[in-house]
Coordinates of C-alpha atoms in Angstrom, one line a residue:
M1 CA -153.6 -55.2 53.0
K2 CA -150.5 -55.8 54.6
K3 CA -150.0 -55.0 58.2
G4 CA -149.1 -51.6 58.7
E5 CA -150.2 -50.5 55.6
L6 CA -152.5 -47.5 55.3
G7 CA -155.7 -47.8 52.9
M8 CA -156.4 -44.9 50.6
G9 CA -159.5 -43.8 48.8
L10 CA -159.8 -41.1 46.1
V11 CA -162.8 -39.1 45.6
G12 CA -163.1 -37.5 42.0
P13 CA -161.0 -39.5 39.2
G14 CA -160.3 -36.3 36.6
F15 CA -157.2 -34.8 35.4
V16 CA -155.1 -34.9 38.7
A17 CA -156.2 -38.0 40.1
P18 CA -153.8 -40.4 38.4
H19 CA -151.0 -38.3 39.9
H20 CA -152.1 -38.9 43.4
L21 CA -152.5 -42.8 42.7
D22 CA -148.8 -42.6 41.4
A23 CA -147.5 -40.7 44.4
V24 CA -149.1 -43.0 46.9
R25 CA -148.1 -46.0 45.0
R26 CA -144.4 -44.8 44.9
L27 CA -144.6 -44.8 48.6
G28 CA -144.6 -48.6 49.2
N29 CA -146.7 -48.5 52.4
V30 CA -150.3 -47.4 51.3
E31 CA -152.5 -49.4 49.6
V32 CA -155.2 -47.9 46.9
V33 CA -158.3 -49.3 47.8
A34 CA -161.1 -47.6 45.8
L35 CA -162.1 -44.6 44.1
A36 CA -165.5 -42.6 43.7
G37 CA -166.9 -40.6 41.0
S38 CA -170.0 -39.0 39.7
S39 CA -171.6 -42.2 38.8
L40 CA -171.0 -46.0 39.4
E41 CA -170.5 -46.4 35.5
R42 CA -167.8 -43.9 35.6
A43 CA -166.4 -44.6 38.5
E44 CA -166.1 -48.4 37.5
R45 CA -164.6 -47.4 33.9
K46 CA -162.1 -45.1 35.7
A47 CA -160.9 -47.7 38.1
A48 CA -160.5 -50.3 35.3
E49 CA -158.2 -47.5 33.6
L50 CA -156.1 -46.6 36.8
G51 CA -155.8 -50.4 38.3
V52 CA -157.9 -49.5 41.5
P53 CA -159.9 -52.5 42.8
K54 CA -163.0 -51.1 43.6
A55 CA -165.6 -48.5 42.6
Y56 CA -168.3 -46.3 44.2
G57 CA -170.9 -43.9 42.8
N58 CA -170.6 -41.5 45.7
Y59 CA -168.2 -40.2 48.1
E60 CA -170.0 -41.0 51.2
D61 CA -169.9 -44.9 50.5
L62 CA -166.1 -44.7 49.6
I63 CA -165.3 -42.6 53.1
A64 CA -167.8 -45.5 55.0
D65 CA -165.5 -48.2 53.8
P66 CA -163.6 -49.5 57.0
A67 CA -160.4 -50.1 54.8
I68 CA -159.9 -46.6 53.8
D69 CA -157.8 -44.3 56.5
V70 CA -156.8 -41.6 54.0
V71 CA -159.4 -40.1 51.6
H72 CA -157.6 -37.9 48.8
N73 CA -160.0 -35.3 47.3
T74 CA -159.9 -34.5 43.6
T75 CA -163.2 -33.2 42.8
P76 CA -164.3 -30.0 41.5
N77 CA -163.9 -27.2 43.5
H78 CA -167.6 -26.7 44.9
L79 CA -167.3 -30.4 46.3
H80 CA -164.0 -29.6 48.3
F81 CA -166.0 -28.4 51.3
P82 CA -168.6 -31.1 51.6
V83 CA -166.4 -34.0 50.7
N84 CA -163.7 -32.8 53.3
L85 CA -165.8 -32.2 55.9
T86 CA -167.6 -35.3 55.6
V87 CA -164.1 -37.1 55.5
I88 CA -163.3 -35.3 58.9
Q89 CA -166.2 -35.9 60.7
A90 CA -165.9 -39.7 60.1
G91 CA -162.5 -39.5 61.8
K92 CA -160.3 -40.1 58.6
H93 CA -157.1 -38.0 57.2
I94 CA -158.2 -36.0 54.1
V95 CA -155.3 -34.6 51.6
S96 CA -157.5 -32.4 49.6
D97 CA -156.5 -30.4 46.1
K98 CA -156.5 -26.9 45.9
P99 CA -158.4 -24.6 46.8
L100 CA -159.4 -26.2 50.3
A101 CA -162.8 -24.6 50.0
T102 CA -164.3 -21.8 48.1
S103 CA -164.8 -19.3 50.9
A104 CA -163.1 -18.1 54.1
T105 CA -165.9 -19.4 56.2
E106 CA -166.0 -22.7 55.0
C107 CA -162.1 -23.0 55.4
A108 CA -162.3 -22.1 58.9
C109 CA -165.3 -24.6 59.3
L110 CA -162.7 -27.3 58.0
A111 CA -159.8 -26.3 60.1
E112 CA -161.8 -26.4 63.4
A113 CA -163.5 -29.6 62.4
A114 CA -159.8 -31.2 61.6
D115 CA -158.6 -30.0 65.1
T116 CA -161.3 -31.5 66.9
A117 CA -161.1 -34.5 65.2
A118 CA -157.4 -34.9 65.1
V119 CA -157.0 -35.9 61.9
V120 CA -154.1 -35.3 59.2
N121 CA -155.4 -32.6 57.2
A122 CA -153.4 -31.0 54.0
V123 CA -153.4 -29.4 50.7
S124 CA -151.6 -30.8 48.0
F125 CA -149.8 -28.3 47.2
N126 CA -147.3 -29.9 45.2
H127 CA -144.0 -27.3 44.6
R128 CA -143.1 -27.5 48.1
G129 CA -141.6 -30.8 46.9
Y130 CA -138.9 -29.9 44.6
P131 CA -135.2 -30.0 45.9
L132 CA -134.3 -26.6 45.2
A133 CA -137.5 -24.9 46.7
Q134 CA -136.5 -26.7 49.9
H135 CA -132.8 -25.6 49.1
M136 CA -134.0 -22.0 49.1
R137 CA -136.2 -22.3 52.3
S138 CA -133.0 -23.7 54.2
T139 CA -130.9 -21.0 52.7
I140 CA -133.1 -18.1 54.0
A141 CA -133.8 -19.7 57.5
A142 CA -129.9 -19.8 57.8
G143 CA -129.5 -16.1 56.9
E144 CA -127.6 -16.5 54.1
I145 CA -128.9 -14.0 51.7
G146 CA -129.3 -11.4 54.7
A147 CA -132.5 -10.0 55.8
P148 CA -135.1 -10.6 53.2
V149 CA -136.5 -7.5 51.8
F150 CA -138.7 -8.4 48.7
V151 CA -140.8 -11.3 47.7
H152 CA -142.0 -11.5 43.7
G153 CA -142.8 -13.5 40.9
S154 CA -145.6 -14.7 38.9
Y155 CA -147.7 -17.9 37.6
L156 CA -148.3 -17.5 33.8
Q157 CA -150.4 -20.0 31.3
D158 CA -151.8 -19.8 28.2
W159 CA -154.2 -22.8 28.0
M160 CA -157.1 -20.1 28.5
T161 CA -156.3 -17.7 25.8
S162 CA -159.1 -19.0 23.1
D163 CA -162.2 -18.0 24.0
R164 CA -163.4 -21.5 22.7
V165 CA -161.7 -22.9 25.7
Y166 CA -164.4 -22.9 28.7
S167 CA -163.7 -24.8 32.1
R168 CA -165.8 -25.2 34.9
R169 CA -163.2 -23.4 37.0
M170 CA -164.9 -20.3 35.3
D171 CA -168.1 -21.3 36.5
P172 CA -169.0 -19.2 40.1
K173 CA -171.2 -22.1 41.0
L174 CA -168.6 -24.7 40.5
G175 CA -165.1 -23.2 40.5
G176 CA -166.2 -20.6 43.0
P177 CA -165.7 -16.8 43.1
S178 CA -162.2 -16.7 41.9
S179 CA -160.3 -18.3 39.0
A180 CA -156.7 -17.6 38.3
L181 CA -156.0 -17.0 41.8
A182 CA -157.7 -19.9 43.2
D183 CA -156.4 -22.1 40.7
I184 CA -152.9 -21.2 40.2
G185 CA -151.8 -18.3 42.5
S186 CA -152.6 -20.3 45.4
H187 CA -149.8 -22.2 44.7
W188 CA -147.5 -19.3 44.0
C189 CA -148.6 -17.9 47.5
D190 CA -148.1 -21.1 49.6
L191 CA -144.5 -21.5 47.9
A192 CA -143.6 -17.8 49.0
Q193 CA -144.9 -18.5 52.1
H194 CA -143.1 -21.8 52.8
V195 CA -139.7 -20.7 51.1
L196 CA -139.8 -17.3 53.0
G197 CA -141.0 -18.6 56.5
S198 CA -143.7 -16.2 56.8
P199 CA -147.3 -16.3 56.4
L200 CA -149.1 -13.5 54.0
V201 CA -151.1 -10.8 56.6
S202 CA -152.3 -8.4 53.7
V203 CA -153.1 -8.6 49.8
F204 CA -154.2 -5.6 47.5
A205 CA -155.4 -6.9 44.5
D206 CA -156.0 -5.7 40.7
L207 CA -157.9 -8.5 39.2
T208 CA -159.7 -8.3 35.6
T209 CA -161.2 -10.6 33.0
I210 CA -159.5 -10.2 29.8
V211 CA -161.8 -13.0 27.8
G212 CA -165.2 -11.3 28.9
T213 CA -167.2 -14.3 26.7
R214 CA -166.4 -17.9 26.3
Y215 CA -168.0 -20.4 24.0
T216 CA -168.8 -23.7 25.1
S217 CA -170.6 -27.0 23.8
G218 CA -171.4 -27.8 27.3
V219 CA -168.7 -29.8 28.3
S220 CA -165.8 -28.5 30.5
S221 CA -162.3 -28.3 28.7
E222 CA -159.5 -30.2 30.7
A223 CA -156.5 -28.1 31.5
F224 CA -154.2 -27.6 28.3
A225 CA -156.5 -29.9 26.1
A226 CA -157.2 -28.7 22.2
V227 CA -159.4 -25.8 21.6
A228 CA -163.0 -27.0 20.9
D229 CA -163.9 -26.7 17.2
E230 CA -167.5 -27.3 17.4
T231 CA -169.7 -24.9 15.1
S232 CA -172.6 -24.7 17.3
L233 CA -171.4 -23.3 20.7
K234 CA -173.0 -21.5 23.5
A235 CA -171.7 -17.8 24.6
V236 CA -171.3 -18.0 28.3
P237 CA -170.4 -14.1 30.1
M238 CA -167.2 -14.1 32.4
Q239 CA -167.4 -13.0 35.7
A240 CA -163.9 -14.5 37.4
E241 CA -160.9 -13.3 36.8
D242 CA -158.2 -14.8 34.4
L243 CA -155.7 -12.1 34.9
G244 CA -154.4 -10.3 38.0
T245 CA -151.5 -8.7 39.9
V246 CA -151.4 -8.6 43.9
L247 CA -149.5 -6.5 46.2
L248 CA -148.4 -8.5 49.3
R249 CA -147.2 -8.1 53.1
F250 CA -145.9 -10.9 54.9
E251 CA -146.0 -11.4 58.6
N252 CA -142.4 -10.8 59.1
G253 CA -142.5 -7.2 57.3
V254 CA -141.1 -8.1 53.8
H255 CA -143.1 -6.5 51.0
G256 CA -144.0 -8.3 47.6
V257 CA -145.9 -8.5 44.5
M258 CA -147.2 -11.5 42.2
S259 CA -148.9 -11.4 39.1
V260 CA -151.1 -14.5 37.8
G261 CA -152.6 -15.3 34.4
Q262 CA -154.3 -18.1 32.2
V263 CA -154.4 -16.1 29.3
L264 CA -150.7 -15.4 28.2
P265 CA -149.8 -16.9 25.0
G266 CA -146.4 -19.0 25.3
H267 CA -146.4 -19.3 28.8
K268 CA -147.5 -23.0 29.4
N269 CA -146.8 -23.4 33.0
E270 CA -144.2 -20.9 34.4
L271 CA -144.1 -20.4 38.1
R272 CA -141.3 -17.8 38.9
L273 CA -140.3 -17.0 42.5
E274 CA -137.5 -14.7 43.4
I275 CA -136.5 -13.5 47.1
N276 CA -134.3 -10.8 47.4
G277 CA -132.3 -10.5 50.9
R278 CA -129.6 -7.4 51.5
E279 CA -126.8 -9.7 50.8
A280 CA -128.0 -11.9 47.9
S281 CA -131.1 -12.8 45.8
L282 CA -132.6 -16.5 44.8
A283 CA -134.8 -17.2 42.0
W284 CA -136.6 -20.3 40.9
N285 CA -138.6 -21.3 38.0
A286 CA -140.7 -24.5 37.9
E287 CA -140.0 -24.8 34.2
Q288 CA -136.6 -25.1 34.8
A289 CA -137.0 -26.7 38.2
N290 CA -133.3 -28.2 38.4
D291 CA -131.5 -24.8 38.5
L292 CA -131.7 -22.1 41.0
W293 CA -130.1 -18.5 40.1
I294 CA -128.2 -16.9 42.9
G295 CA -127.6 -13.0 42.4
R296 CA -124.9 -11.0 44.2
Q297 CA -124.0 -7.5 44.2
D298 CA -120.3 -7.5 44.7
K299 CA -119.4 -10.9 43.0
A300 CA -120.4 -12.9 39.9
N301 CA -124.3 -14.3 39.7
Q302 CA -124.3 -18.0 39.6
T303 CA -126.8 -20.9 38.8
L304 CA -126.6 -23.7 41.4
A305 CA -127.7 -27.1 39.3
K306 CA -129.5 -29.7 41.4
D307 CA -126.9 -31.9 42.9
P308 CA -127.8 -33.9 46.4
A309 CA -124.0 -33.2 47.3
L310 CA -124.7 -29.4 47.0
L311 CA -128.2 -29.3 48.6
K312 CA -128.9 -28.4 52.4
P313 CA -129.1 -31.0 54.7
E314 CA -132.5 -30.5 55.1
A315 CA -133.3 -30.3 51.3
R316 CA -131.3 -33.4 50.5
R317 CA -134.1 -35.7 51.2
Y318 CA -136.1 -34.1 48.6
A319 CA -133.5 -35.1 45.7
H320 CA -133.7 -39.2 44.7
L321 CA -131.0 -39.1 41.9
P322 CA -127.6 -38.1 41.4
G323 CA -126.5 -34.4 39.9
G324 CA -127.4 -34.3 36.1
H325 CA -130.4 -36.4 36.5
Q326 CA -133.6 -34.4 36.3
E327 CA -136.5 -34.4 38.7
A328 CA -139.8 -33.2 37.7
W329 CA -143.4 -32.2 38.8
T330 CA -144.3 -35.8 39.3
D331 CA -141.2 -36.3 41.8
A332 CA -142.4 -33.0 43.4
F333 CA -145.5 -34.4 43.8
R334 CA -144.7 -37.7 45.6
N335 CA -142.3 -35.9 47.9
V336 CA -145.3 -33.7 49.2
I337 CA -147.1 -36.8 49.2
A338 CA -144.6 -38.6 51.5
D339 CA -144.6 -35.9 53.8
I340 CA -147.9 -35.9 54.4
Y341 CA -148.2 -39.4 55.1
A342 CA -145.0 -39.4 57.5

């Protein structure tokens, strides 16, 4: 490792792991040291695929590696708490996928442990990294839409529409008591709080399970993978929600509502956030991430296309390409990881 570089290790080489590695490698001052999997054989196979020099068969050995300063936790939900806590107690920095843990009690324990250890601890909520999301935040903070009065939107997907799709996210023992809200609703809530500049303080939720029974071969489906076509499938009753609507209240008194669902045909990965002020409104959709809608009552509405020359100064560093050059999910992810490492 070069002088001044940080050593990074990753636990859980699944769906999102390659994006963590890509983001870290793009920073230029971080060395990817090792990854750990559920077995040494799996870890070695994944390390070879992803160009990682070292593999471990368990997370404890990776955390103990003296060359590793920062650990990225991309394991299934039920492992978030034990892995995160072990990292923090080892005095190393932690970057965790959401949810941070599967209960408020565990989250509070992790927050207290991180404060005591004085380590950097972060959750990889990548939507904060979009240039226009940051532009929204700066515009609202500058008072340019007037006093905010309403926050609303949704996060909609369709990858779990078929009852032949079964994921560990739907198993309370592995995914926790919440499915759609913990998986994607958490992204929306984080972005809304970040852009508005005020935390959520109370919620009132109407949650439901549309697909009451799912059928599985025993293997968890990856997000957005093809539907299983096996003929001998086991029926599994569902408990966690796949659709929900939540009334919201923020600390600054603003009211809001969010809908979230993963069984809605035609919606691939549609996160939409709108914030209405007394003088103007702002709306952004992650599937059209380079356009920001600006609504006004007394003049024509307009769309601001992402262009570094037109962004607020605080948002400009999140845009790396000139106007007309599209920036996307992986770029936003890299921006958030850069913020964490900085």
